[in-house]
Tab-separated table of C-alpha atoms and ligand atoms in Angstrom:
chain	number	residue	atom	x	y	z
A	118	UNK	CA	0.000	0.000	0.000
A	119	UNK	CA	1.039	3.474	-1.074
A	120	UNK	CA	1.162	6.303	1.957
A	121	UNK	CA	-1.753	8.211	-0.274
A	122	UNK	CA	-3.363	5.135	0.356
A	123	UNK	CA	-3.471	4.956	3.930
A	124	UNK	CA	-6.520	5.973	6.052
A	125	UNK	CA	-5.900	9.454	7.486
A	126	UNK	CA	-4.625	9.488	11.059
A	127	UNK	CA	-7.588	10.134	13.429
A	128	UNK	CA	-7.269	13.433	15.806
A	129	UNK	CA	-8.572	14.304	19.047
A	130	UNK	CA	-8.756	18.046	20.105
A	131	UNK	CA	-8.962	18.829	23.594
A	132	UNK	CA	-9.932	22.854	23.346
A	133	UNK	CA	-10.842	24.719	21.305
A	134	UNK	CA	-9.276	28.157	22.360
A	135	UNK	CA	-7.150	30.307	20.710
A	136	UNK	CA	-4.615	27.606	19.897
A	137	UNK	CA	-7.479	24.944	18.802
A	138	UNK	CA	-9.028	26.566	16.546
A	139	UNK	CA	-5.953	28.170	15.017
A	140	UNK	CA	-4.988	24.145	14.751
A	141	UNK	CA	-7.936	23.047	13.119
A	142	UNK	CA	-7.924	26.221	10.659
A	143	UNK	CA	-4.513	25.756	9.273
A	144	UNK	CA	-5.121	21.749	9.313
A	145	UNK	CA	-7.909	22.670	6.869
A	146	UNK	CA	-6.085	25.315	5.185
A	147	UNK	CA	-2.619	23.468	4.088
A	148	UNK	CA	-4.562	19.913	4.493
A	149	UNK	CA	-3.016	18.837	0.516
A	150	UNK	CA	0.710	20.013	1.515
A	151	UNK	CA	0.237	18.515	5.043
A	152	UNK	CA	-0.426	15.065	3.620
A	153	UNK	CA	2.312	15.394	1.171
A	154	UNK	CA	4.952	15.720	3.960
A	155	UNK	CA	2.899	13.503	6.428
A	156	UNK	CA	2.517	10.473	4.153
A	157	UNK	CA	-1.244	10.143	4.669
A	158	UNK	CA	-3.921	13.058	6.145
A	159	UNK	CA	-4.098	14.082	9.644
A	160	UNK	CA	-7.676	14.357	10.469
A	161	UNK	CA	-9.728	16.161	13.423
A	162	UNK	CA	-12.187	14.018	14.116
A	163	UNK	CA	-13.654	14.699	17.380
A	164	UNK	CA	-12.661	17.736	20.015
A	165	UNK	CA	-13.789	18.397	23.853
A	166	UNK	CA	-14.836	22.404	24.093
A	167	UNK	CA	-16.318	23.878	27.520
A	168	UNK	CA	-18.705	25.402	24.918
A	169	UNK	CA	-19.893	23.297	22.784
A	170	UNK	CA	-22.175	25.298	20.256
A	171	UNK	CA	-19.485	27.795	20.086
A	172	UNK	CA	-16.703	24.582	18.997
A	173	UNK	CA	-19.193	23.602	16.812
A	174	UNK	CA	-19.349	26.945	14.538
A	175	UNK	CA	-15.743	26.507	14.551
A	176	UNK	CA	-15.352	23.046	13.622
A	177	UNK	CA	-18.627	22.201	11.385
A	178	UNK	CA	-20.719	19.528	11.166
A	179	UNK	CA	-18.147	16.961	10.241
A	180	UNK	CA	-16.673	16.376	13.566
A	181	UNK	CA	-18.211	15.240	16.828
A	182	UNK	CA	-17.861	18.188	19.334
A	183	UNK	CA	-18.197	16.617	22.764
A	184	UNK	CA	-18.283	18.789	26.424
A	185	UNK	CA	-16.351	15.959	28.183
A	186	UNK	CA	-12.447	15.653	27.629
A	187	UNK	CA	-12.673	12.161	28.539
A	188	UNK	CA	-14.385	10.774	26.018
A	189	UNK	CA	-11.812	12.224	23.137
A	190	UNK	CA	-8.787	10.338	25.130
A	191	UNK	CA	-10.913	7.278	25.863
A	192	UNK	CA	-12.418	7.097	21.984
A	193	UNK	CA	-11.196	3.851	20.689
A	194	UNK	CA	-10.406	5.582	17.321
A	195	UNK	CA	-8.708	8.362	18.293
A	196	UNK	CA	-4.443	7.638	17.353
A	197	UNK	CA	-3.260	10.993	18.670
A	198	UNK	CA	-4.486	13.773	21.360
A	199	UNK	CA	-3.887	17.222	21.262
A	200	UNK	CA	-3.996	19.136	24.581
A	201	UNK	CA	-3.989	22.743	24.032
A	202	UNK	CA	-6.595	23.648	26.728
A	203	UNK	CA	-3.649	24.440	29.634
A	204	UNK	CA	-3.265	24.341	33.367
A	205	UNK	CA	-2.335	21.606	35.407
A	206	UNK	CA	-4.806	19.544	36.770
A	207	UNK	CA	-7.498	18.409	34.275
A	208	UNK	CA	-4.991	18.481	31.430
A	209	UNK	CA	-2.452	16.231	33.271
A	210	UNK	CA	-5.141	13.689	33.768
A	211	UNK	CA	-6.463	13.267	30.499
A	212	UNK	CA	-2.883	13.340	29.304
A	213	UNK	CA	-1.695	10.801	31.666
A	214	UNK	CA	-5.020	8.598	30.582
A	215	UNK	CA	-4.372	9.056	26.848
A	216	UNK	CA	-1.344	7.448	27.304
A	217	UNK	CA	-2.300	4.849	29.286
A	218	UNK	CA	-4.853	4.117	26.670
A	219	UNK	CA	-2.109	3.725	24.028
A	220	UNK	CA	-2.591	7.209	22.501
A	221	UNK	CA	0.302	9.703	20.906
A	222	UNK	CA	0.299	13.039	22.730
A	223	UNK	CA	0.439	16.371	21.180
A	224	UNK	CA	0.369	19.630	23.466
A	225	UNK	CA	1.930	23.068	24.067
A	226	UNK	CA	1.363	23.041	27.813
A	227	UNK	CA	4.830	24.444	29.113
A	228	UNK	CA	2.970	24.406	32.519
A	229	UNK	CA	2.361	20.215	32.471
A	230	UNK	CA	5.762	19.369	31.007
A	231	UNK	CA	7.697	21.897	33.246
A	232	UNK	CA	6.144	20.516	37.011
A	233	UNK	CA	4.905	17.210	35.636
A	234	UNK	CA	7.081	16.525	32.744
A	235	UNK	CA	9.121	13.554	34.310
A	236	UNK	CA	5.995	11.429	35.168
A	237	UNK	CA	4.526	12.540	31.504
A	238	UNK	CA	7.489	11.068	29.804
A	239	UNK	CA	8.336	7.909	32.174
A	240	UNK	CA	4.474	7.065	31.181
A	241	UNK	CA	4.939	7.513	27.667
A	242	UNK	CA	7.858	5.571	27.490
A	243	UNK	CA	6.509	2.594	29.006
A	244	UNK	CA	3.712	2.712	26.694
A	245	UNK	CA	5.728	2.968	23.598
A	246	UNK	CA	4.361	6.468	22.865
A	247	UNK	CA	5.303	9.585	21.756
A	248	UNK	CA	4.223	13.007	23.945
A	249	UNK	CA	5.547	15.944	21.486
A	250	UNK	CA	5.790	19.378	22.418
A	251	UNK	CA	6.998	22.049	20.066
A	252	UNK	CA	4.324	24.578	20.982
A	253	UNK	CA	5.081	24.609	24.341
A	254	UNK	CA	8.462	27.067	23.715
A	255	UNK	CA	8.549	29.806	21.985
A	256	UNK	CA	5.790	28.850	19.547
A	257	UNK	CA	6.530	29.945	15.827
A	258	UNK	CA	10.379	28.919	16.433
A	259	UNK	CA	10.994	25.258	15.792
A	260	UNK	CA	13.688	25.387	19.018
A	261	UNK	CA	12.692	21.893	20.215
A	262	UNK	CA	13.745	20.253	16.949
A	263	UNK	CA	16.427	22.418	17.075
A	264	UNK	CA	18.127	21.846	20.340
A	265	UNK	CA	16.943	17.878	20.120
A	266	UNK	CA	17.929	17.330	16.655
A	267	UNK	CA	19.518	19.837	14.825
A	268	UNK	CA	22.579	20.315	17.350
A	269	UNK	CA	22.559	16.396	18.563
A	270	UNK	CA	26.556	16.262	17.219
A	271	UNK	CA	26.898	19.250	20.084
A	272	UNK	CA	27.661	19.665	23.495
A	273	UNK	CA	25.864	22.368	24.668
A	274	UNK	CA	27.183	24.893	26.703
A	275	UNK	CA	24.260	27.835	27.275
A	276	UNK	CA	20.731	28.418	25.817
A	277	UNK	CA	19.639	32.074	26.666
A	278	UNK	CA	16.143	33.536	25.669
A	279	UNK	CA	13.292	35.527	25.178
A	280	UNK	CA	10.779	33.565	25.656
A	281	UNK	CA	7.994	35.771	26.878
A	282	UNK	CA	6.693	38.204	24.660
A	283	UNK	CA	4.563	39.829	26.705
A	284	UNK	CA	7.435	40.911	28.934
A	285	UNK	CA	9.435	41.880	25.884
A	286	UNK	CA	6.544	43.680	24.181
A	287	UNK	CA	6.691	46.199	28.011
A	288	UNK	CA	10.349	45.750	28.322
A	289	UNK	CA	10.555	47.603	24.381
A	290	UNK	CA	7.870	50.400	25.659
A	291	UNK	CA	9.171	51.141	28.374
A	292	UNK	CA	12.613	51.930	27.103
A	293	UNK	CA	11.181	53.770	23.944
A	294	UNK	CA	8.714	55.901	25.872
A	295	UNK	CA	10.418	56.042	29.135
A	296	UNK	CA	7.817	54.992	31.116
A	297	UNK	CA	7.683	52.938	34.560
A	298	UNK	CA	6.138	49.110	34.195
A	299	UNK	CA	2.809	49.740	36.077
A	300	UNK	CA	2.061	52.510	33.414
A	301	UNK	CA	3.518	50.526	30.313
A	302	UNK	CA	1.200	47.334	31.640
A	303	UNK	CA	-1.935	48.968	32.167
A	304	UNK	CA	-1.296	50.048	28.317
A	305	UNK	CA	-0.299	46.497	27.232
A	306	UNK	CA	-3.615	44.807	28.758
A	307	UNK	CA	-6.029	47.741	27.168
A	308	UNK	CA	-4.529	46.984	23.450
A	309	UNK	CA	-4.759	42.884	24.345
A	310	UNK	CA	-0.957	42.601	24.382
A	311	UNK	CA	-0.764	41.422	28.264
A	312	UNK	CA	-3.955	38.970	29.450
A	313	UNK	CA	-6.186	40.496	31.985
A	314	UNK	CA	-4.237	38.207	34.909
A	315	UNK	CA	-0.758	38.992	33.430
A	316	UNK	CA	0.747	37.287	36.845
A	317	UNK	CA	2.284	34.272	35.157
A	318	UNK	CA	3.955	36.241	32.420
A	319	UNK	CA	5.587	39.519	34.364
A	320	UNK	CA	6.766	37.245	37.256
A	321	UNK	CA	8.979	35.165	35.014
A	322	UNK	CA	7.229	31.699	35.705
A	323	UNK	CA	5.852	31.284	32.212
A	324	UNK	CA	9.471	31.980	30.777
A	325	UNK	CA	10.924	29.817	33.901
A	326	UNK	CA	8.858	26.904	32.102
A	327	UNK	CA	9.983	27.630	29.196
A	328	UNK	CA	13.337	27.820	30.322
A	329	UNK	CA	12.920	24.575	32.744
A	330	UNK	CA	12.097	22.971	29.627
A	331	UNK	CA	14.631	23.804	27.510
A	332	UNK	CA	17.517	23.381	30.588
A	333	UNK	CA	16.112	19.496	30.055
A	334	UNK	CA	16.478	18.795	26.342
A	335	UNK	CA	19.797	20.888	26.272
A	336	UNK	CA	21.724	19.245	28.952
A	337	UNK	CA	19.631	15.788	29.524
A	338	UNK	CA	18.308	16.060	32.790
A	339	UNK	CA	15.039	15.703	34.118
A	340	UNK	CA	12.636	18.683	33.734
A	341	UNK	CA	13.180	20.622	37.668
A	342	UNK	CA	10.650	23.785	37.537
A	343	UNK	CA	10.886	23.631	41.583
A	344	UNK	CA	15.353	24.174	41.405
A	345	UNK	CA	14.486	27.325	38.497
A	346	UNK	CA	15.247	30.766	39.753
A	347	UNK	CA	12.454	33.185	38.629
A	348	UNK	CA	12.374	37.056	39.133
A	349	UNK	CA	10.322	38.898	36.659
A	350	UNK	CA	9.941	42.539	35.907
A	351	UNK	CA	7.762	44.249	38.064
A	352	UNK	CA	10.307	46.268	40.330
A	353	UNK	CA	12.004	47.292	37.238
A	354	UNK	CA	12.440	51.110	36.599
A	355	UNK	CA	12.383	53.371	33.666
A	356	UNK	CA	15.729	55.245	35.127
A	357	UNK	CA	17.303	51.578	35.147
A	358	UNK	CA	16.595	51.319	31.024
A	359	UNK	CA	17.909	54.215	30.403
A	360	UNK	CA	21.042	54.133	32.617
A	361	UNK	CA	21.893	50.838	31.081
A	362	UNK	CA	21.461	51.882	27.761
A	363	UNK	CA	24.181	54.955	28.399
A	364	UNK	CA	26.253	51.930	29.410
A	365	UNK	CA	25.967	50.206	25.870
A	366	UNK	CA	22.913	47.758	26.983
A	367	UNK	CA	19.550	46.721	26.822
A	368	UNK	CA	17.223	45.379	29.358
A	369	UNK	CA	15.541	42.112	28.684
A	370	UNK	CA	13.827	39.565	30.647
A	371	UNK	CA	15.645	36.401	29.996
A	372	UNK	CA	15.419	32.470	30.310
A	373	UNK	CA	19.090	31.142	31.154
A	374	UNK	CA	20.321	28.050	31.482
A	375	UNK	CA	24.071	27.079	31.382
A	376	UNK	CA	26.667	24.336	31.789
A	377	UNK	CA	29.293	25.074	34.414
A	378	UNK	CA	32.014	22.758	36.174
A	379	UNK	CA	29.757	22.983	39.066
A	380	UNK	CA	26.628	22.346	37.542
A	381	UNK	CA	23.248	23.564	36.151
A	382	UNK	CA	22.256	27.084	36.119
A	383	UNK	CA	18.675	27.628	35.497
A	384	UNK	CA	17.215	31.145	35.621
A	385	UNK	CA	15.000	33.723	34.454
A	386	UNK	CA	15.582	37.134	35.381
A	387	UNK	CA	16.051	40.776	33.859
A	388	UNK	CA	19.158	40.734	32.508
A	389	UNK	CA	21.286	43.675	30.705
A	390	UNK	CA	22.811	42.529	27.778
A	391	UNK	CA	24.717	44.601	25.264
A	392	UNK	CA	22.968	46.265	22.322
A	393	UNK	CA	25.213	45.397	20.062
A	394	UNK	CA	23.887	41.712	20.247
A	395	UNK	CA	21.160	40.592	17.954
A	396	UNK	CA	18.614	39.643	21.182
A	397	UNK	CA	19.310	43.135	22.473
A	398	UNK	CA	17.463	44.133	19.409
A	399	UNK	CA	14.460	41.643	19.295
A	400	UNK	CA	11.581	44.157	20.039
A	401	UNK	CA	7.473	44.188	21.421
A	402	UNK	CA	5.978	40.708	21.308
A	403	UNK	CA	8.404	38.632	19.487
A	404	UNK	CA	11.219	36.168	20.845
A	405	UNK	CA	14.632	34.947	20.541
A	406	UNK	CA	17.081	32.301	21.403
A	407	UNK	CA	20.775	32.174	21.452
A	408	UNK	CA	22.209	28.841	21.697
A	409	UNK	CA	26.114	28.456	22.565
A	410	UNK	CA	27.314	24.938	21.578
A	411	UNK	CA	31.022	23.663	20.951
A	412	UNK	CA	30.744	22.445	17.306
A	413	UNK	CA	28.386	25.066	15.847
A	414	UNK	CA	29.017	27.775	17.754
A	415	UNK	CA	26.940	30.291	18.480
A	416	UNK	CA	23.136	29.939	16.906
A	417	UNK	CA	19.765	32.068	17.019
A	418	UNK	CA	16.375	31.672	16.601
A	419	UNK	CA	13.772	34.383	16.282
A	420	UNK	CA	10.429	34.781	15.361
A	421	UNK	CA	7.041	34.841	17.292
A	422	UNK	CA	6.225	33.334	20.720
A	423	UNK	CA	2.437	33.489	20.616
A	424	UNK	CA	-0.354	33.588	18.367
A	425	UNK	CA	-3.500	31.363	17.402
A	426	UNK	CA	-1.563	30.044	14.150
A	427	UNK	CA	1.954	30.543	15.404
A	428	UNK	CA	1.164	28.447	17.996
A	429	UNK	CA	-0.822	26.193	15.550
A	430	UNK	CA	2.276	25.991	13.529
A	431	UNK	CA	4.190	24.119	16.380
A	432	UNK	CA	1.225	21.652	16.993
A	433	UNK	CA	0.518	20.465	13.626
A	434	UNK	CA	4.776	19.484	13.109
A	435	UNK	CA	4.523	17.575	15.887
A	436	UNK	CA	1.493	15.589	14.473
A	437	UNK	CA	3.107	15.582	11.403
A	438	UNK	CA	6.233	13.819	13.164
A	439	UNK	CA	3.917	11.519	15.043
A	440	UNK	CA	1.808	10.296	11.594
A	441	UNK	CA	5.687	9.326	10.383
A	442	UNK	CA	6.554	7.781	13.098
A	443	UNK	CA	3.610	6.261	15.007
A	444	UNK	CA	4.277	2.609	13.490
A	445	UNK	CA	8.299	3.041	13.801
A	446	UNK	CA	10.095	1.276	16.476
A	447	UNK	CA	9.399	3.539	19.548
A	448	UNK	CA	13.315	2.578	20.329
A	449	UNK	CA	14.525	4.167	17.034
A	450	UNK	CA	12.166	7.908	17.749
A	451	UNK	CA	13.653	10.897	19.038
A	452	UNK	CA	13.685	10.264	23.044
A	453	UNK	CA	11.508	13.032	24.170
A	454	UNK	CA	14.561	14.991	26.642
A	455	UNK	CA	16.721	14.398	23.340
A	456	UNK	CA	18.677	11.762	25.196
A	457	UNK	CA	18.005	8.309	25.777
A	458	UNK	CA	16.188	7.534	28.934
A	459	UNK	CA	18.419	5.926	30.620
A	460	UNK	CA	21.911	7.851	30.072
A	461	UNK	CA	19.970	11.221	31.591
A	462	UNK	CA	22.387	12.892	33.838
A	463	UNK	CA	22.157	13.628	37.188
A	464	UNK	CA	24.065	17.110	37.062
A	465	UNK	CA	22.335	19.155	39.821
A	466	UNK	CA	20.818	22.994	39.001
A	467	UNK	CA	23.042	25.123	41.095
A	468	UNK	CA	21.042	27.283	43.740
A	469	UNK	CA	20.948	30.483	43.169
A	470	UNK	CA	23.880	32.048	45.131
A	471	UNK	CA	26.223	29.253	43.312
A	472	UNK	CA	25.387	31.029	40.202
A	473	UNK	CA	28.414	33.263	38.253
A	474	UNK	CA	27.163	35.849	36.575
A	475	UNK	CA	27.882	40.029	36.564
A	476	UNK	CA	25.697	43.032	37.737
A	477	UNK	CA	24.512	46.445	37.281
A	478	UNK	CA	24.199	48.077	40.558
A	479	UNK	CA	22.345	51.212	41.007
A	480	UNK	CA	22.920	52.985	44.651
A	481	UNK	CA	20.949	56.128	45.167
A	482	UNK	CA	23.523	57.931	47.707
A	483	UNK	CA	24.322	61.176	49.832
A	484	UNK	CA	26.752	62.831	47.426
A	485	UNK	CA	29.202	63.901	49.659
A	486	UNK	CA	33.028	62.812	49.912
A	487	UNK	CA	34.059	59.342	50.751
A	488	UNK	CA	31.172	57.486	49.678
A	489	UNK	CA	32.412	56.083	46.416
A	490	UNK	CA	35.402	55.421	48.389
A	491	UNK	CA	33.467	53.460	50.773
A	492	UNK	CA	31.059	51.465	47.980
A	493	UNK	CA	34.064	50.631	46.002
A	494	UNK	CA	35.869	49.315	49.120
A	495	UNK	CA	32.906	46.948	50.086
A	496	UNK	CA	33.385	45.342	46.275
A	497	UNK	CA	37.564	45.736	46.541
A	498	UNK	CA	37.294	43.789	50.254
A	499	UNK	CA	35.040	41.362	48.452
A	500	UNK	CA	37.082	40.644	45.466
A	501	UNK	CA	34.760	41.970	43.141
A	502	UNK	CA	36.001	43.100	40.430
A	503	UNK	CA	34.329	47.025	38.530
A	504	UNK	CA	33.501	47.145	34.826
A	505	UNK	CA	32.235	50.365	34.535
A	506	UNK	CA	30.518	53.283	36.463
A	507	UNK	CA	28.471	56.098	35.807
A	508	UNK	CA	28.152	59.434	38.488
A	509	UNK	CA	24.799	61.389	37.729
A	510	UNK	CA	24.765	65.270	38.975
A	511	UNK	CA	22.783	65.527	41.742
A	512	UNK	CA	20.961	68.076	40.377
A	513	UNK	CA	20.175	65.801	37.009
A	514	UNK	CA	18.525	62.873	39.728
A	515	UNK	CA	17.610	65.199	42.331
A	516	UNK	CA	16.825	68.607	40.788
A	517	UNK	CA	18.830	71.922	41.740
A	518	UNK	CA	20.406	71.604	45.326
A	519	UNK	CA	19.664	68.159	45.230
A	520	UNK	CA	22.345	66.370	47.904
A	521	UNK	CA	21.462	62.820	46.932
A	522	UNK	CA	22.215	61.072	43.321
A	523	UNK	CA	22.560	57.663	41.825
A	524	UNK	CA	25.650	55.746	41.216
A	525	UNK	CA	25.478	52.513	38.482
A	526	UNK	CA	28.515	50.452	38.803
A	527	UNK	CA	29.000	47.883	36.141
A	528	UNK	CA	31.177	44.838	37.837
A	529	UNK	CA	32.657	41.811	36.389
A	530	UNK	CA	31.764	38.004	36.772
A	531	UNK	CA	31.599	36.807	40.476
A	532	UNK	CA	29.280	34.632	42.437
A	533	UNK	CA	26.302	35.302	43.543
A	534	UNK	CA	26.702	34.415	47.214
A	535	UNK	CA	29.458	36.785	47.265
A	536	UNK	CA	27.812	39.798	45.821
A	537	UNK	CA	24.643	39.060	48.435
A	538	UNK	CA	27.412	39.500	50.760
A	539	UNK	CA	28.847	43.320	49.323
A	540	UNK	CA	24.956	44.322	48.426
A	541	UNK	CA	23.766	43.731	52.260
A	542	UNK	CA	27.290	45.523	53.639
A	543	UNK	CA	26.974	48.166	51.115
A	544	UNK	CA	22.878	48.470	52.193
A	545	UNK	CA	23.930	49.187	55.492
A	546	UNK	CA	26.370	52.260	54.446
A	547	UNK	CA	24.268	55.368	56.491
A	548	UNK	CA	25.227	57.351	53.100
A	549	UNK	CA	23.360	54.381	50.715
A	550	UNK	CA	19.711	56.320	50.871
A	551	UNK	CA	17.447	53.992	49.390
A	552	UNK	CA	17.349	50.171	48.417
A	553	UNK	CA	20.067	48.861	45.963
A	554	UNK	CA	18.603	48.170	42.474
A	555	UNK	CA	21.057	44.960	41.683
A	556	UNK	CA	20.284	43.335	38.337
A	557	UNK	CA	22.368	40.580	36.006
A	558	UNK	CA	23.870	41.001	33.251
A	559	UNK	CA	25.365	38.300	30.646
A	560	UNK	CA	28.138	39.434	28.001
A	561	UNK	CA	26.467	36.573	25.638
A	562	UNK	CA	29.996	36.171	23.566
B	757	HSE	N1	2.108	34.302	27.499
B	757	HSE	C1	3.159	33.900	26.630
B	757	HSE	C2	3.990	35.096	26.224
B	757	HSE	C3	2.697	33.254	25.359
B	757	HSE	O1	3.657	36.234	26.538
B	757	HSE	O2	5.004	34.884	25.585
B	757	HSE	C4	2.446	31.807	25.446
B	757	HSE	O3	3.535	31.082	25.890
């Protein structure tokens, strides 16, 4: 039998959202050049909505729209699920059942895979099926394939993104209107950019998933949301964007996660890089990725991290992938971390103060004699090592007669324990005024 011959491969949709109907629409629309790559059509033939009439406009009268989820991953003729209805609790069971009933998984639930990830996989594995997940990273880019398949001759060394857009898309208005966050945000959820609960997204945890993630499939250890270090970017301020850019940088929120003799590092974080690099420059809503690996060197992906058919872009390669290989040995597949189950490592993810990494320091001080003298000593005494500084007027911070101004000190690479050490000495200097603005900042070379 030919592939054109085959049957096409029965779907199950679980939501109908944003992402599911962006699925089913480009499914539809590219259905001919789908099959051609596939080998045989990839069909939605049944999907779970909480609103049923509404999934039904959507999908039309040629596919059973059903309000429970269960019956989709218990449907005898269902081959493949797609989760794209999120959270953690109803979409981890009916995963976790779909693959006990034998079924391929297809979601873009960073949430899942980042807590529950390890138990996901284990499961699949035992049932000899595959649970893909492009869409759950930086949608639009193929950085799963990428990092899993692409750079499989490499040993990687760093992966550092943007893998939020929302925080990107205030991040880029705040520096180009000079505006504080609270302002910029208010702005970003009346034109739809930021949801109505932005919590997930301007803490950092949505990029720490992301980042958790992609800390797994770079390095080959399990998925560890609970060891990621997230800060987001709601205590960052308009005068910090513009002092770094004097200093030749750019403010982004960023999703680290690096090799070191000591172990894993696995952040997220505002971090300044320098503007010369091409991530300094990826602007509003979209993302990018820098990978650092020893044979190819450095590599970069950009392109958009959300979107109803961005996203649906992700989902339908991964069913694509799954029609090829569904009937393959399940030994001879990609292993879902990108290395074989049982040569994972064990490396641990550093704590936070373990981590090596340099600052931008912003004191707001008495300006009166001796107190650089004393900052700088605190670093000296500490064996931390200054990049750069910048001295504002008092009267630019303060206005005229002002007695108090700010002082940015760039330093070099130490550990983090250490500078937690200078910051809380330096804190308690009588002439340090207000609370020390401290945040990262990676060279990326
Ligand atoms: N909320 C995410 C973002 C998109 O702003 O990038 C989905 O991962």
């Amino acid at each position: 039998m030919t592939s054109t011959n085959l049957k096409p491969i029965k779907v199950g949709l679980l939501g109908v959202g944003t992402v599911g109907s962006g699925t089913f629409r480009v499914l539809e629309r590219n259905q001919e050049e789908i099959r051609r790559r596939a080998g045989r059509s990839i069909e939605i033939s049944m999907v779970a909505a909480r609103n049923v009439e509404r999934a039904r406009s959507i999908v039309g009268g040629g596919v059973t729209v059903v309000g429970d989820p269960f019956e989709v991953v218990n449907h005898p003729d269902i081959e493949i699920v797609v989760e794209v209805m999120g959270g953690t609790t109803l979409a981890k069971d009916l995963v976790m059942q779909a693959i006990a009933n034998g079924k391929h998984v297809v979601t873009a639930n960073k949430a899942l895979l980042a807590i529950h990830g390890n138990e996901v996989f284990a499961a699949a594995q035992a049932q000899g099926v595959m649970v893909a997940f492009e869409g759950a990273v930086a949608v639009s880019i193929p950085i799963i394939k990428a990092l899993r398949e692409g750079l499989s001759a490499n040993r990687i060394e760093w992966v550092a993104g943007i893998i939020n857009g929302t925080t990107n898309f205030i991040l880029s208005e705040m520096r180009d209107k000079g505006l504080d966050f609270g302002v910029v945000l208010k702005e970003a959820q009346r034109l739809g950019y930021a949801e109505a609960d932005p919590t997930f997204d301007i803490e950092g945890v949505d990029a720490a998933h992301k980042a958790t993630i992609l800390s797994a499939i770079a390095f080959g250890i399990p998925v560890q949301f609970d060891k990621a270090y997230v800060e987001g970017i709601v205590h960052l301020a308009a005068a910090d964007i513009s002092y770094a850019y004097q200093l030749g940088y750019r403010i982004k929120l960023l999703g680290i996660t690096k090799r070191t003799q000591h172990g894993i590092e696995l952040r997220v974080h505002p971090t300044l890089i320098p503007v010369k690099r091409l991530l300094a420059n990826v602007e509003g809503s979209m993302n990018g990725i820098m990978v650092k690996s020893d044979a190819a060197g450095i590599t970069m992906y950009y392109g958009a991290g959300a979107g109803s058919e961005q996203t649906a872009s992700a989902v339908i390669a991964d069913l694509v992938d799954v029609t090829r290989l569904h009937t393959a040995d399940a030994a001879q597949r990609v292993p879902h971390l990108a290395f074989q189950p049982d040569s994972m490592s064990d490396t641990p993810v550093l704590s936070m103060g373990e981590v090596v990494t340099s600052y931008y320091l912003r004191l707001n001080v008495a300006d009166k004699a001796g107190v650089l003298a004393s900052v700088t000593g605190i670093l000296a005494g500490a064996g931390i090592s200054i990049d750069a500084m910048l001295q504002r007027e008092a009267d630019e911070v303060g206005g005229e007669g002002a007695t108090q101004t700010d002082l940015i000190i760039l330093t070099h690479d130490c550990v983090e324990a250490k500078m937690n050490d200078a910051l809380a000495q330096m804190q308690a200097l009588p002439t340090v005024l207000s609370p020390i603005t401290r945040i990262r900042k990676e060279e990326l070379a």
